[in-house]
Coordinates of C-alpha atoms and ligand atoms in Angstrom, one line a residue:
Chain M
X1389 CA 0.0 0.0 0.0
X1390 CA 1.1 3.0 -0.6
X1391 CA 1.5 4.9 2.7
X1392 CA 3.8 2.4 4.3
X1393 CA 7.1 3.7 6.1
X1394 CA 6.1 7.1 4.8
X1395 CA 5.2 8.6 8.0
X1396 CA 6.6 8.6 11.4
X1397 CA 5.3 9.2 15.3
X1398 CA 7.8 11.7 16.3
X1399 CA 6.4 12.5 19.7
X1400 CA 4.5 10.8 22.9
X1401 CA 2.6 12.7 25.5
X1402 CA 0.8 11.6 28.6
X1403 CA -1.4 13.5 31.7
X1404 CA -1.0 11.7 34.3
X1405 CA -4.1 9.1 34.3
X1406 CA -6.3 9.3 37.8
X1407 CA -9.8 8.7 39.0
X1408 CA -10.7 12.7 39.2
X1409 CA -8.4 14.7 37.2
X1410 CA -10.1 18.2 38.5
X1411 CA -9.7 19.4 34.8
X1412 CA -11.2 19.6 31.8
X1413 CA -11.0 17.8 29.1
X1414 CA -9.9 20.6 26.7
X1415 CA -6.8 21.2 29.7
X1416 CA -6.1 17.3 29.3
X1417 CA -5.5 18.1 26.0
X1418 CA -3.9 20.7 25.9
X1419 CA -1.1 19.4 28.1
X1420 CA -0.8 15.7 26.4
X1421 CA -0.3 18.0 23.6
X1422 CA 2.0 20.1 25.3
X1423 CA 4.0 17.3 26.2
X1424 CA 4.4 15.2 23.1
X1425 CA 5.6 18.4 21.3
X1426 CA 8.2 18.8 23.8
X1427 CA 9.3 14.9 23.4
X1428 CA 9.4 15.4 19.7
X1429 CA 11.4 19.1 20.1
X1430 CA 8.6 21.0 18.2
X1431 CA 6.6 23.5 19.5
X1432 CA 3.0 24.5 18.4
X1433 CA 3.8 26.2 15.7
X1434 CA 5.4 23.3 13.8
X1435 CA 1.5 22.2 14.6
X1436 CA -0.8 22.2 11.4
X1437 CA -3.4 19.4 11.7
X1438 CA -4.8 18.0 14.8
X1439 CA -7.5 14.6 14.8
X1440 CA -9.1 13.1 17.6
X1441 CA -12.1 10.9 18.7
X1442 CA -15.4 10.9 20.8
X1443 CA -18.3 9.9 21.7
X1444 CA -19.3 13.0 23.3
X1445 CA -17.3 13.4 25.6
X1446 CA -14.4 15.3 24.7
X1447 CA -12.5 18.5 23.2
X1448 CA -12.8 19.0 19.4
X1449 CA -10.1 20.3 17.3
X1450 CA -11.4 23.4 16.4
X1451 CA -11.8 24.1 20.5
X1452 CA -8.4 22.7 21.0
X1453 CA -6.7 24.9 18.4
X1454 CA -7.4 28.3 19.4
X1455 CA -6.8 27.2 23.3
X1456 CA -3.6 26.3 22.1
X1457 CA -2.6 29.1 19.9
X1458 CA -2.3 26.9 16.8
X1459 CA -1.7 29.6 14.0
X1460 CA -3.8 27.4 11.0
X1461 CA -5.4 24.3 10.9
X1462 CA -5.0 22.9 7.4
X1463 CA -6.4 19.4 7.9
X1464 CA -8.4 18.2 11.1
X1465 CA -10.0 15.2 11.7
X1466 CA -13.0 14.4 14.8
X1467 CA -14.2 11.2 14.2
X1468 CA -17.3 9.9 16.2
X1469 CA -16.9 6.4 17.7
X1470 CA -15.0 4.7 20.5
X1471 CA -12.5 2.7 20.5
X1472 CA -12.8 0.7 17.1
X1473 CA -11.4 3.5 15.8
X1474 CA -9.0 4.8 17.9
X1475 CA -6.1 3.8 15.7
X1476 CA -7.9 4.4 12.8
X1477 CA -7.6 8.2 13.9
X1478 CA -3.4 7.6 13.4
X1479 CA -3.9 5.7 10.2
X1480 CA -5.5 8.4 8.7
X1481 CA -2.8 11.3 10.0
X1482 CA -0.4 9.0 8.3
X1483 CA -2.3 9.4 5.1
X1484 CA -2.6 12.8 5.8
X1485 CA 1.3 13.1 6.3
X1486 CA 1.5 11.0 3.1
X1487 CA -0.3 12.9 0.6
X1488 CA 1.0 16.6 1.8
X1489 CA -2.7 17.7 3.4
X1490 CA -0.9 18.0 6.5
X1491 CA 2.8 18.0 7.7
X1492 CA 2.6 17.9 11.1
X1493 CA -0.4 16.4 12.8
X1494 CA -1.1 15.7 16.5
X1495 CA -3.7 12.7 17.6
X1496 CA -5.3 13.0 20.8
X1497 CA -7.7 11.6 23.0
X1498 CA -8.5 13.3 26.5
X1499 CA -11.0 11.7 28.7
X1500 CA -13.1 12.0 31.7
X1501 CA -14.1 8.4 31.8
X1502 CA -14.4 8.2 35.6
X1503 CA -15.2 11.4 37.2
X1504 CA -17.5 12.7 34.4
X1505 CA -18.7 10.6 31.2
X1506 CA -18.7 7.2 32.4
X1507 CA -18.8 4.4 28.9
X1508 CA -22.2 3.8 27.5
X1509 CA -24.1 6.9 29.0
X1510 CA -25.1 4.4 31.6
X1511 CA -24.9 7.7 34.2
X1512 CA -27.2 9.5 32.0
X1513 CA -29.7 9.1 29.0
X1514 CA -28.7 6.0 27.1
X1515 CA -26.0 6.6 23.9
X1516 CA -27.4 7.5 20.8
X1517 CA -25.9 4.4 19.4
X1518 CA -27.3 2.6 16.4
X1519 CA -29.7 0.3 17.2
X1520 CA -29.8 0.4 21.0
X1521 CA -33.3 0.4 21.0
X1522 CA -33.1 -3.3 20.9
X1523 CA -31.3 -3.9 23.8
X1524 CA -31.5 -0.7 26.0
X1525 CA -35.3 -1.3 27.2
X1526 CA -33.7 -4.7 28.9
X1527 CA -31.1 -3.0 31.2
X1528 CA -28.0 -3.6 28.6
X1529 CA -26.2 -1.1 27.7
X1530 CA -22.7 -0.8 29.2
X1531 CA -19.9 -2.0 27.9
X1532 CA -19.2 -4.9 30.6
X1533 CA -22.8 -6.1 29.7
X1534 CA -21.8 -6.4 25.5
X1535 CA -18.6 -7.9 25.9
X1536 CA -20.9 -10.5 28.5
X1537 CA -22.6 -11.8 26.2
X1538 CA -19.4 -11.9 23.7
X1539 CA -17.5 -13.6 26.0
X1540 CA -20.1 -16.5 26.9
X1541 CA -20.4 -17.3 23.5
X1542 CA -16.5 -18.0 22.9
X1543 CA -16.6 -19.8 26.8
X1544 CA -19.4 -21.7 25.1
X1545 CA -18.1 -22.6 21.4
X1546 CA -14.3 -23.2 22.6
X1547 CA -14.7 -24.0 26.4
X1548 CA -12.6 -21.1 27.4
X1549 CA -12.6 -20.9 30.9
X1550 CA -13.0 -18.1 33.8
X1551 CA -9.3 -19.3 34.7
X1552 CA -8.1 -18.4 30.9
X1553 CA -9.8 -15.0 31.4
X1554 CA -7.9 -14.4 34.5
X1555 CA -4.6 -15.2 33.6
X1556 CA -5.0 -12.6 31.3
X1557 CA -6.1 -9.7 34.3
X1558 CA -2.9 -11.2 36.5
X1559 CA 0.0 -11.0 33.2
X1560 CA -1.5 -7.7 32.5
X1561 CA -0.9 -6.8 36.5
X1562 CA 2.3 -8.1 36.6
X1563 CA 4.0 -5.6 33.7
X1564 CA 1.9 -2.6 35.2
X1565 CA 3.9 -3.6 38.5
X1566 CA 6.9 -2.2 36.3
X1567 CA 5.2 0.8 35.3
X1568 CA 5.2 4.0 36.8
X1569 CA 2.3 5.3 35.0
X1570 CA -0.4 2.6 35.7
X1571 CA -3.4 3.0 38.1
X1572 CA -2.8 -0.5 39.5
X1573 CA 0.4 -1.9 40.6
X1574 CA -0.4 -4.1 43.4
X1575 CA 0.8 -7.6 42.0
X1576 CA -2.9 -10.2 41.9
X1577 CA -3.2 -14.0 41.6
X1578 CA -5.7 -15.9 39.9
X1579 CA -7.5 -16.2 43.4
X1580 CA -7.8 -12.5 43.6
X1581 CA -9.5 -12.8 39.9
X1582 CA -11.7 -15.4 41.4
X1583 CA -12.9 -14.0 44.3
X1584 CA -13.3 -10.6 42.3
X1585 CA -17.1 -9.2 42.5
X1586 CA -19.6 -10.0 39.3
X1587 CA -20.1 -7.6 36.8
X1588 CA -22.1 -8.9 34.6
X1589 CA -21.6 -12.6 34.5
X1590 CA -19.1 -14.1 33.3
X1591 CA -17.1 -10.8 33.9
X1592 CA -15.7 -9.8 36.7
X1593 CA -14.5 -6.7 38.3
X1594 CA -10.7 -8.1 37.3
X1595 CA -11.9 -8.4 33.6
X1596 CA -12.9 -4.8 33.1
X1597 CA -10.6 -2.1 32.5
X1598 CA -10.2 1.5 34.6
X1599 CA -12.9 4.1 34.1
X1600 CA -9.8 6.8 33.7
X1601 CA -9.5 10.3 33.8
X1602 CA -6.3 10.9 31.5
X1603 CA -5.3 12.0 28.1
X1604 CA -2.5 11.1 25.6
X1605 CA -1.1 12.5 22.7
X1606 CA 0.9 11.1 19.2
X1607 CA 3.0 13.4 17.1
X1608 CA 2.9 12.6 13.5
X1609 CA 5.2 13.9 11.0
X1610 CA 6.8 12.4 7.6
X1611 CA 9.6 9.7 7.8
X1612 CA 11.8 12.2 6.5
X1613 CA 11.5 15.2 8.7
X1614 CA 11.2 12.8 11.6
X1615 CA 14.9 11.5 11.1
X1616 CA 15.6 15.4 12.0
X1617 CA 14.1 15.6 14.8
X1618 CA 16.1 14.4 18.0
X1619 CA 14.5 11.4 19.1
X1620 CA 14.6 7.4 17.1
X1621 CA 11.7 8.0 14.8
X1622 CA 8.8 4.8 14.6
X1623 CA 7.4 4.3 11.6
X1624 CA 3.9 3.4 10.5
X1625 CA 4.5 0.8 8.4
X1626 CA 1.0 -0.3 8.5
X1627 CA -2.1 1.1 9.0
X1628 CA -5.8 -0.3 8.3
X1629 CA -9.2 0.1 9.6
X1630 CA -12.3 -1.5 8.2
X1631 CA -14.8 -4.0 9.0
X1632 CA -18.5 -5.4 8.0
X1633 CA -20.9 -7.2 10.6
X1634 CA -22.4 -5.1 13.0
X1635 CA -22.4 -6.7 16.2
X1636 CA -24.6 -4.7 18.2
X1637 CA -27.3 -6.3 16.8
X1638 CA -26.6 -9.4 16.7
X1639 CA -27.2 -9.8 13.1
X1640 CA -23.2 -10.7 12.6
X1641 CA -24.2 -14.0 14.2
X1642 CA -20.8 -15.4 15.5
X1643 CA -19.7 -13.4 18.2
X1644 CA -16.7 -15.6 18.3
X1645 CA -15.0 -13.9 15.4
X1646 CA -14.2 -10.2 16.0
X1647 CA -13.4 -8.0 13.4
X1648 CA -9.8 -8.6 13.6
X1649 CA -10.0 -11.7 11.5
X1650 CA -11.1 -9.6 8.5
X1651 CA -8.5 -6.8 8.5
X1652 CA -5.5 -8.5 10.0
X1653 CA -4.6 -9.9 6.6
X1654 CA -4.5 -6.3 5.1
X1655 CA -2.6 -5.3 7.5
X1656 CA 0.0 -7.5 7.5
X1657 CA 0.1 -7.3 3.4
X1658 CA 0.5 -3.5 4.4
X1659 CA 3.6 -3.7 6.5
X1660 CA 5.3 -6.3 4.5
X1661 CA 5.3 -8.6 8.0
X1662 CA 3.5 -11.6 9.5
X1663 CA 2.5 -12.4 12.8
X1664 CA 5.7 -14.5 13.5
X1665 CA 7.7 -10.9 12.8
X1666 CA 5.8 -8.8 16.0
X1667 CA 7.8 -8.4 18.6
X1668 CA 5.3 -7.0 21.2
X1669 CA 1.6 -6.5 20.9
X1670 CA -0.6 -3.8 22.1
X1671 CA -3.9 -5.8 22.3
X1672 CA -7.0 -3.6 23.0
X1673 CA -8.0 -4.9 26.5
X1674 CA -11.4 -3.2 27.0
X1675 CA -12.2 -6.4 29.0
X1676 CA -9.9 -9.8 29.1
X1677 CA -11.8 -11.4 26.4
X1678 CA -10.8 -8.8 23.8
X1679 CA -7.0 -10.1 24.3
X1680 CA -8.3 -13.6 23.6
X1681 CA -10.2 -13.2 20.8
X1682 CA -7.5 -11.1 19.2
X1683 CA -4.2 -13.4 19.7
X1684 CA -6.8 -16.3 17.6
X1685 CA -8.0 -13.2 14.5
X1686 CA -4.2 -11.8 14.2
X1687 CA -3.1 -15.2 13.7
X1688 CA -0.9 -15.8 17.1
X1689 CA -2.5 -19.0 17.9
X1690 CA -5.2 -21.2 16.0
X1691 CA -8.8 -20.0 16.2
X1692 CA -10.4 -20.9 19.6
X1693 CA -7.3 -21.3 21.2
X1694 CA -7.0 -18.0 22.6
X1695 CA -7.5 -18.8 26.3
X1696 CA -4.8 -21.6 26.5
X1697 CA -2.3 -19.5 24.6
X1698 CA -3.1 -16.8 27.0
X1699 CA -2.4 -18.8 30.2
X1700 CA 0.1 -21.1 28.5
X1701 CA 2.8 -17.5 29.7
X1702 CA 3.4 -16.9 26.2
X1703 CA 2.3 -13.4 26.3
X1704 CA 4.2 -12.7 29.7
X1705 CA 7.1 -10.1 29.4
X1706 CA 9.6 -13.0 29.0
X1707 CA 7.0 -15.4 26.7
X1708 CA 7.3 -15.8 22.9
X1709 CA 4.8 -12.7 22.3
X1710 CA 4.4 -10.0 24.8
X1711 CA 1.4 -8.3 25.4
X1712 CA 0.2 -5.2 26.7
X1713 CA 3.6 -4.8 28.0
X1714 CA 2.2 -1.4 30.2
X1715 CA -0.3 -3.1 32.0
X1716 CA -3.1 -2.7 29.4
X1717 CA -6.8 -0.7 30.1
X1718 CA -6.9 -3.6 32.5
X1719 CA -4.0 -2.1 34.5
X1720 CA -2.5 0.8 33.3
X1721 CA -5.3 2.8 32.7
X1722 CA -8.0 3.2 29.8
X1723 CA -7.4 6.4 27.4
X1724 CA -9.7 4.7 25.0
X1725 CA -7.0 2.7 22.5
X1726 CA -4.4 5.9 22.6
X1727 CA -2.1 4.9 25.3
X1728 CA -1.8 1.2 23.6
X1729 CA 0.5 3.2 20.6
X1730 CA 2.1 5.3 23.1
X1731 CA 3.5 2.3 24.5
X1732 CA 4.1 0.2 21.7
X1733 CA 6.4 3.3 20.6
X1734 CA 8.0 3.4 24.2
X1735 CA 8.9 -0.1 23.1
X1736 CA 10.5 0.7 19.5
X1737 CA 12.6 3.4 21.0
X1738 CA 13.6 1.1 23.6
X1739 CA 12.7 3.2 26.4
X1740 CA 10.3 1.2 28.3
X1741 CA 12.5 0.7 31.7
X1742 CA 11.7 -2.2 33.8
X1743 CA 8.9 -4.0 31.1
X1744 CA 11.6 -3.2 27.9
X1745 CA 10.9 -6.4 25.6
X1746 CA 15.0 -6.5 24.4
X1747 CA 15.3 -6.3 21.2
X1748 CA 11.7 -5.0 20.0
X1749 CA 11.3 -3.9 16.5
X1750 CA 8.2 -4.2 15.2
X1751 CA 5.0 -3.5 17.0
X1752 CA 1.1 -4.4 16.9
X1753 CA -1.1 -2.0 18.6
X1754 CA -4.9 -2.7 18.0
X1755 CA -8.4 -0.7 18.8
X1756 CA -11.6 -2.8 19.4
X1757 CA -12.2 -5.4 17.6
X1758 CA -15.0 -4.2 15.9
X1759 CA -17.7 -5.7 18.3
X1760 CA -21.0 -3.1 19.2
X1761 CA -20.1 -0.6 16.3
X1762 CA -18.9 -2.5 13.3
X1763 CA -15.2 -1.9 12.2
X1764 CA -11.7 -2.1 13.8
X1765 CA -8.4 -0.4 13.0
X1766 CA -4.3 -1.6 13.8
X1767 CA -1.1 -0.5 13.5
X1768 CA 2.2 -2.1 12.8
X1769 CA 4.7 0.4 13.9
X1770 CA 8.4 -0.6 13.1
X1771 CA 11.9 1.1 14.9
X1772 CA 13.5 3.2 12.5
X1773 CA 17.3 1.6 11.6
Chain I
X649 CA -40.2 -4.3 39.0
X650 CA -40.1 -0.9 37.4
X651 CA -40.9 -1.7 34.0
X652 CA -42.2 2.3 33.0
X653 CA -39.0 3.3 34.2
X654 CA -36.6 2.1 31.9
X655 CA -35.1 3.3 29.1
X656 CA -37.3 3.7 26.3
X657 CA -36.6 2.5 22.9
X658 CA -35.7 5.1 20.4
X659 CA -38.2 4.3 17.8
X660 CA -37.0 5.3 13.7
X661 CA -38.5 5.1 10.9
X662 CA -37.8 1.4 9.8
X663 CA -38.6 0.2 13.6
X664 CA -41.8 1.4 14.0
X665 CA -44.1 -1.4 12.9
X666 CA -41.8 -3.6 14.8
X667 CA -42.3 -1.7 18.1
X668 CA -46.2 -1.5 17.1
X669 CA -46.5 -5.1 16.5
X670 CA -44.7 -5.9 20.0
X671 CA -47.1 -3.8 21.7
X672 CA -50.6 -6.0 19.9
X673 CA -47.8 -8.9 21.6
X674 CA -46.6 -10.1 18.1
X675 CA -43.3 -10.7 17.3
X676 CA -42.6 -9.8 13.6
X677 CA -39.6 -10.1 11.6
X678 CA -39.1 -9.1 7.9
X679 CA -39.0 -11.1 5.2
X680 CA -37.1 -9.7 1.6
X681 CA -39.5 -9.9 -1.6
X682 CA -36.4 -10.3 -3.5
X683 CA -34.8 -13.7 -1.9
X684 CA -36.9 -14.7 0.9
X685 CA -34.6 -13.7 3.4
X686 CA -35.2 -12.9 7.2
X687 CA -34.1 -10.3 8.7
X688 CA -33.9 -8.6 12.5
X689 CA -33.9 -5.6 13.1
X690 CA -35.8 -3.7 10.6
X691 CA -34.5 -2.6 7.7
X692 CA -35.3 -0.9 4.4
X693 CA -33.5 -2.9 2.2
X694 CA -31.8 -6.1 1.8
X695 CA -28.3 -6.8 2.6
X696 CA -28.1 -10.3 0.4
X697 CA -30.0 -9.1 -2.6
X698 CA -30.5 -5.3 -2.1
X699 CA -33.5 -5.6 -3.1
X700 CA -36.1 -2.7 -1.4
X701 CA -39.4 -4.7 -1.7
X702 CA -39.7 -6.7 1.6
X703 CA -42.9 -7.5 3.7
X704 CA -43.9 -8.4 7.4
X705 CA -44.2 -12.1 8.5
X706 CA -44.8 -13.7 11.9
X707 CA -41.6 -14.9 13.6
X708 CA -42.4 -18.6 15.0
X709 CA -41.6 -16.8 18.7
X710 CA -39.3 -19.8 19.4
X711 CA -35.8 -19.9 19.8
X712 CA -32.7 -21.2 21.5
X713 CA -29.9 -19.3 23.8
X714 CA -26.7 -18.2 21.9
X715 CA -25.3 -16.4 24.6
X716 CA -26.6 -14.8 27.8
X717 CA -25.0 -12.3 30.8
X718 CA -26.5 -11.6 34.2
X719 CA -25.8 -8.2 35.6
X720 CA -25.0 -7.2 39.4
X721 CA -23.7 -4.2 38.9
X722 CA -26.2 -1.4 39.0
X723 CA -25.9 0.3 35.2
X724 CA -29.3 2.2 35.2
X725 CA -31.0 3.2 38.2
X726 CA -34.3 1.5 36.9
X727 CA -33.0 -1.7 37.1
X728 CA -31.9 -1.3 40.9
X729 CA -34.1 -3.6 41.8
X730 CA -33.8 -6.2 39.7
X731 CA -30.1 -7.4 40.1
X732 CA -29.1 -9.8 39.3
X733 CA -30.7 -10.3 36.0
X734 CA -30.5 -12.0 32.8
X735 CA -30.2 -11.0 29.0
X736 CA -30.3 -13.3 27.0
X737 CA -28.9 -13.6 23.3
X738 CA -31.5 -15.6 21.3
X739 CA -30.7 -17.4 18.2
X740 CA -34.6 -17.6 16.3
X741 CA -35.8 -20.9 15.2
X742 CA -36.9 -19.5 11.9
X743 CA -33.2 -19.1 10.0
X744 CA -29.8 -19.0 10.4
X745 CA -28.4 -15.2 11.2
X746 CA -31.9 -13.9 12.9
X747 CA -31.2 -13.1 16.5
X748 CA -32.8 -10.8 19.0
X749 CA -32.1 -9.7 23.0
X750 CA -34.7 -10.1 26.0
X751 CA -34.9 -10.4 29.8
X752 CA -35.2 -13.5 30.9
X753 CA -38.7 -14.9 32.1
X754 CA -40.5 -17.7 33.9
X755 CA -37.4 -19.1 35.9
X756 CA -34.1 -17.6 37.5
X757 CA -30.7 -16.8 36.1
X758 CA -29.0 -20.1 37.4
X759 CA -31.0 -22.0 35.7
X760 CA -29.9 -21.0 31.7
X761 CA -27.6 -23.0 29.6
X762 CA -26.2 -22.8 26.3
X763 CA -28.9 -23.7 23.6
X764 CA -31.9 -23.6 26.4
X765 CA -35.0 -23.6 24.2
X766 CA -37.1 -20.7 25.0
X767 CA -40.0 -18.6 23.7
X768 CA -41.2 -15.3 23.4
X769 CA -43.4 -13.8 26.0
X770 CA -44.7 -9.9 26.3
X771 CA -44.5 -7.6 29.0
X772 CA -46.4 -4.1 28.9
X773 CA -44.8 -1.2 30.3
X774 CA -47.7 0.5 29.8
X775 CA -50.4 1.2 27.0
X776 CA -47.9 2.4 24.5
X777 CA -44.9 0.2 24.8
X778 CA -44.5 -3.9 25.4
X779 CA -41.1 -5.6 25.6
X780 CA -40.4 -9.1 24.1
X781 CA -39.3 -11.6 27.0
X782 CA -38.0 -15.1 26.7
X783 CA -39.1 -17.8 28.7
X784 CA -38.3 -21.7 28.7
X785 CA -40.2 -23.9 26.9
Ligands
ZN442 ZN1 -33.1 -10.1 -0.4

């Protein structure tokens, strides 16, 4: 395809990630923003596109652009949806890179997920999502509830078990131990997972991710002004987003195949690289299940074989494929897909401290799989030699 | 319960027979002019064929469970009283790829397994609105 390699992520910037930030979320913008330019060396006025994504709930780039003084916007992007399409939002700032609409872009994603707009609307009116008429009227609406019923059925078709689920919550636990950014760092066991509260059975409190107050920030600039700039650029080497079924209303039928299955094999055509060539993956981890289901539809384990893989250690920091090397959403904290690339960049530039997979090169970072709204999007994000 | 405090479905333009049919208690689905299809939820045209012809038919109102959660956490205040509940997933006896949601009715949540047959009952909020249930059979 024709974008690959051609643009670079130049910059990272975090907030910290809490359960109240006490700001807005135009001000957790603002400094994620703030502090990926300064990690990239540019300042706001190298800025001239910015692209984000919501679901209500936070700062669009024609509010964010004046509050930061950006001179001219000459490309934007403010995609509705959640996190399906959270890397979808760097895929297209690559393009944008690509084709000259924009030369430097910054993505972001700022978010009051605990203290104000809690996922799903469930503290409010129900979500003016497609098709929730057919499901709202019975009490399901929230995110833990979907991804229920999602997870029984692959528990049901492939006899995954509750101890499969947690192994994934306790690996995840064990690399956010090693980070000084996640929310959780108390070390768990499976019997903490076990005796964890129900959420909405067969999920527990240990499957779900943090409700986070946080934001993060990507600096996006072309391959070529990137090698200028003074930190080890990563490349996007591949970048896809895409789907079909609808899930939400249960007309896709098997919720036992996500998304993933149908755009992993662009992706990999994309990036010139296989499954067996990532070094460390960034699996969207909404919920444990989502890492199942993805290590079976990017092709890391045969189909239905998900949960063993999982709790086989093969995705611990020292296993064949690490994953969600910060801790995840489960651990580190949930900025709604964004601070799975931040980390898979950490990663590349070898500058992941105690969780540094040695030797990382190539990357897979991944939104939702496509399950509620239709559609996914990945990256495969490659160090720059 | 507290059936009239729920949410409310947000009725459009291609859901409103639907909705109208639940509330005489019928359960409809639509079935394409074009290749016979079934399909759930409404739609205006035919994602097989394409074709825009399509007409109401009687679902049988039977099914089996696909997949089913049960909540204890407290989502939506209307539904404070009713933790822990059931959804359930329901995979229609009348064709491959027809599926709707319920509540669960006529037993407890313990008591569902995979593939349960069950059928559709109706539940009035009030004069205006019914929801579909599924109980076993
Ligand atoms: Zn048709």
């Amino acid at each position: 395809m024709s974008f690959r390699d051609q643009a670079a992520i130049a910059g990272v910037g975090y907030t910290p990630f809490s359960r109240n930030s006490g700001v807005s979320t135009l001000t957790l913008a603002i400094d994620a923003i703030t502090n990926a330019l300064d990690d990239a060396g540019l300042t706001v006025d190298d800025v001239d596109a910015l692209a984000t994504h919501r679901v209500g709930d936070s700062t669009p780039p024609w509010v964010v652009a004046p509050a930061l003084g950006i001179p001219e916007i000459t490309w934007y992007l403010d995609q509705f949806g959640g996190g399906s399409v959270s890397h979808a939002v760097i895929g297209q700032a690559a393009m944008a890179v690509a084709s000259g609409a924009a030369r430097t872009v910054v993505c972001y994603r700022a978010i009051n997920a605990r203290s104000e707009f809690r996922m799903g609307g469930t503290g409010r009116d129900p979500a003016p999502i497609f098709d929730a008429q057919y499901q709202a009227p019975y009490g399901h609406l929230a995110p833990p509830q979907q991804f229920a019923i999602f997870t029984r059925a692959h528990m049901i078709k492939y006899g995954t078990t509750h101890e499969q689920l947690g192994q994934v919550a306790v690996g995840q636990r064990a690399n956010a131990v090693k980070n000084p950014r996640a929310l959780k760092r108390d070390p768990i066991t499976l019997d903490d997972y076990l005796a964890s509260r129900w959420i909405a059975e067969p999920l527990r409190l240990l499957d779900c991710c943090l409700e986070t107050d946080g934001a993060c920030a990507i600096v996006i600039t072309s391959a070529g002004r990137a090698r200028d700039l003074p930190v080890r650029p990563v490349l996007i080497s591949g970048a896809v987003w895409g789907g079909g079924d609808s899930f939400f209303s249960g007309q896709g039928g098997d919720f036992t195949v996500s998304e993933a299955a149908r755009i992993a094999p662009r992706l990999y055509a994309m990036a010139g690289a296989g499954p067996e060539d990532i070094d460390v993956a960034e699996l969207y981890d909404c919920f444990t299940y989502s890492v199942i289901v993805q290590l079976e539809d990017y092709g890391f384990c045969p189909k239905g074989e998900g949960g063993p893989y999982a709790a086989s250690g093969a995705t611990r920091l020292d296993g064949a494929l690490p994953v969600n090397t910060h801790g995840g959403f489960l651990s580190e904290g949930y900025v709604h897909g964004i601070n799975h690339v931040a980390e898979a960049v950490s990663q590349l530039r070898g500058t992941a401290g105690d969780r540094q997979v040695a030797g990382a090169e190539v990357a897979l970072s991944t939104a939702q799989p496509g399950y509620v709204l239709a559609g996914t999007s990945a990256l495969i994000l490659k160090a720059d030699r | 319960m507290s059936l009239p405090d729920r949410p409310r479905p947000d009725l459009d333009r291609d859901s409103t027979p639907w909705w109208e049919a639940v509330r005489r208690h019928e359960l409809l689905l639509q079935r394409c002019d074009g290749c016979g299809t079934l399909r759930f939820p409404p739609r205006a045209v035919c994602g097989r064929c394409r074709s825009r012809e399509a007409g109401w038919v009687p679902a049988l109102g039977t099914g089996r469970v696909a997949s089913w959660t049960v909540s204890h956490q407290v989502f939506m205040r209307a539904f404070a009283d009713e933790v822990p509940y059931a959804v359930l997933h329901v995979r229609l006896d009348d064709g491959d790829g027809v599926f709707m949601y319920g509540n669960l009715a006529g037993t407890n949540p313990a008591e569902i397994e995979p593939d349960m047959p069950v059928e559709a009952v109706f539940a009035d909020v009030d004069h205006e609105l019914a929801l579909v249930q599924w109980r076993p059979r």
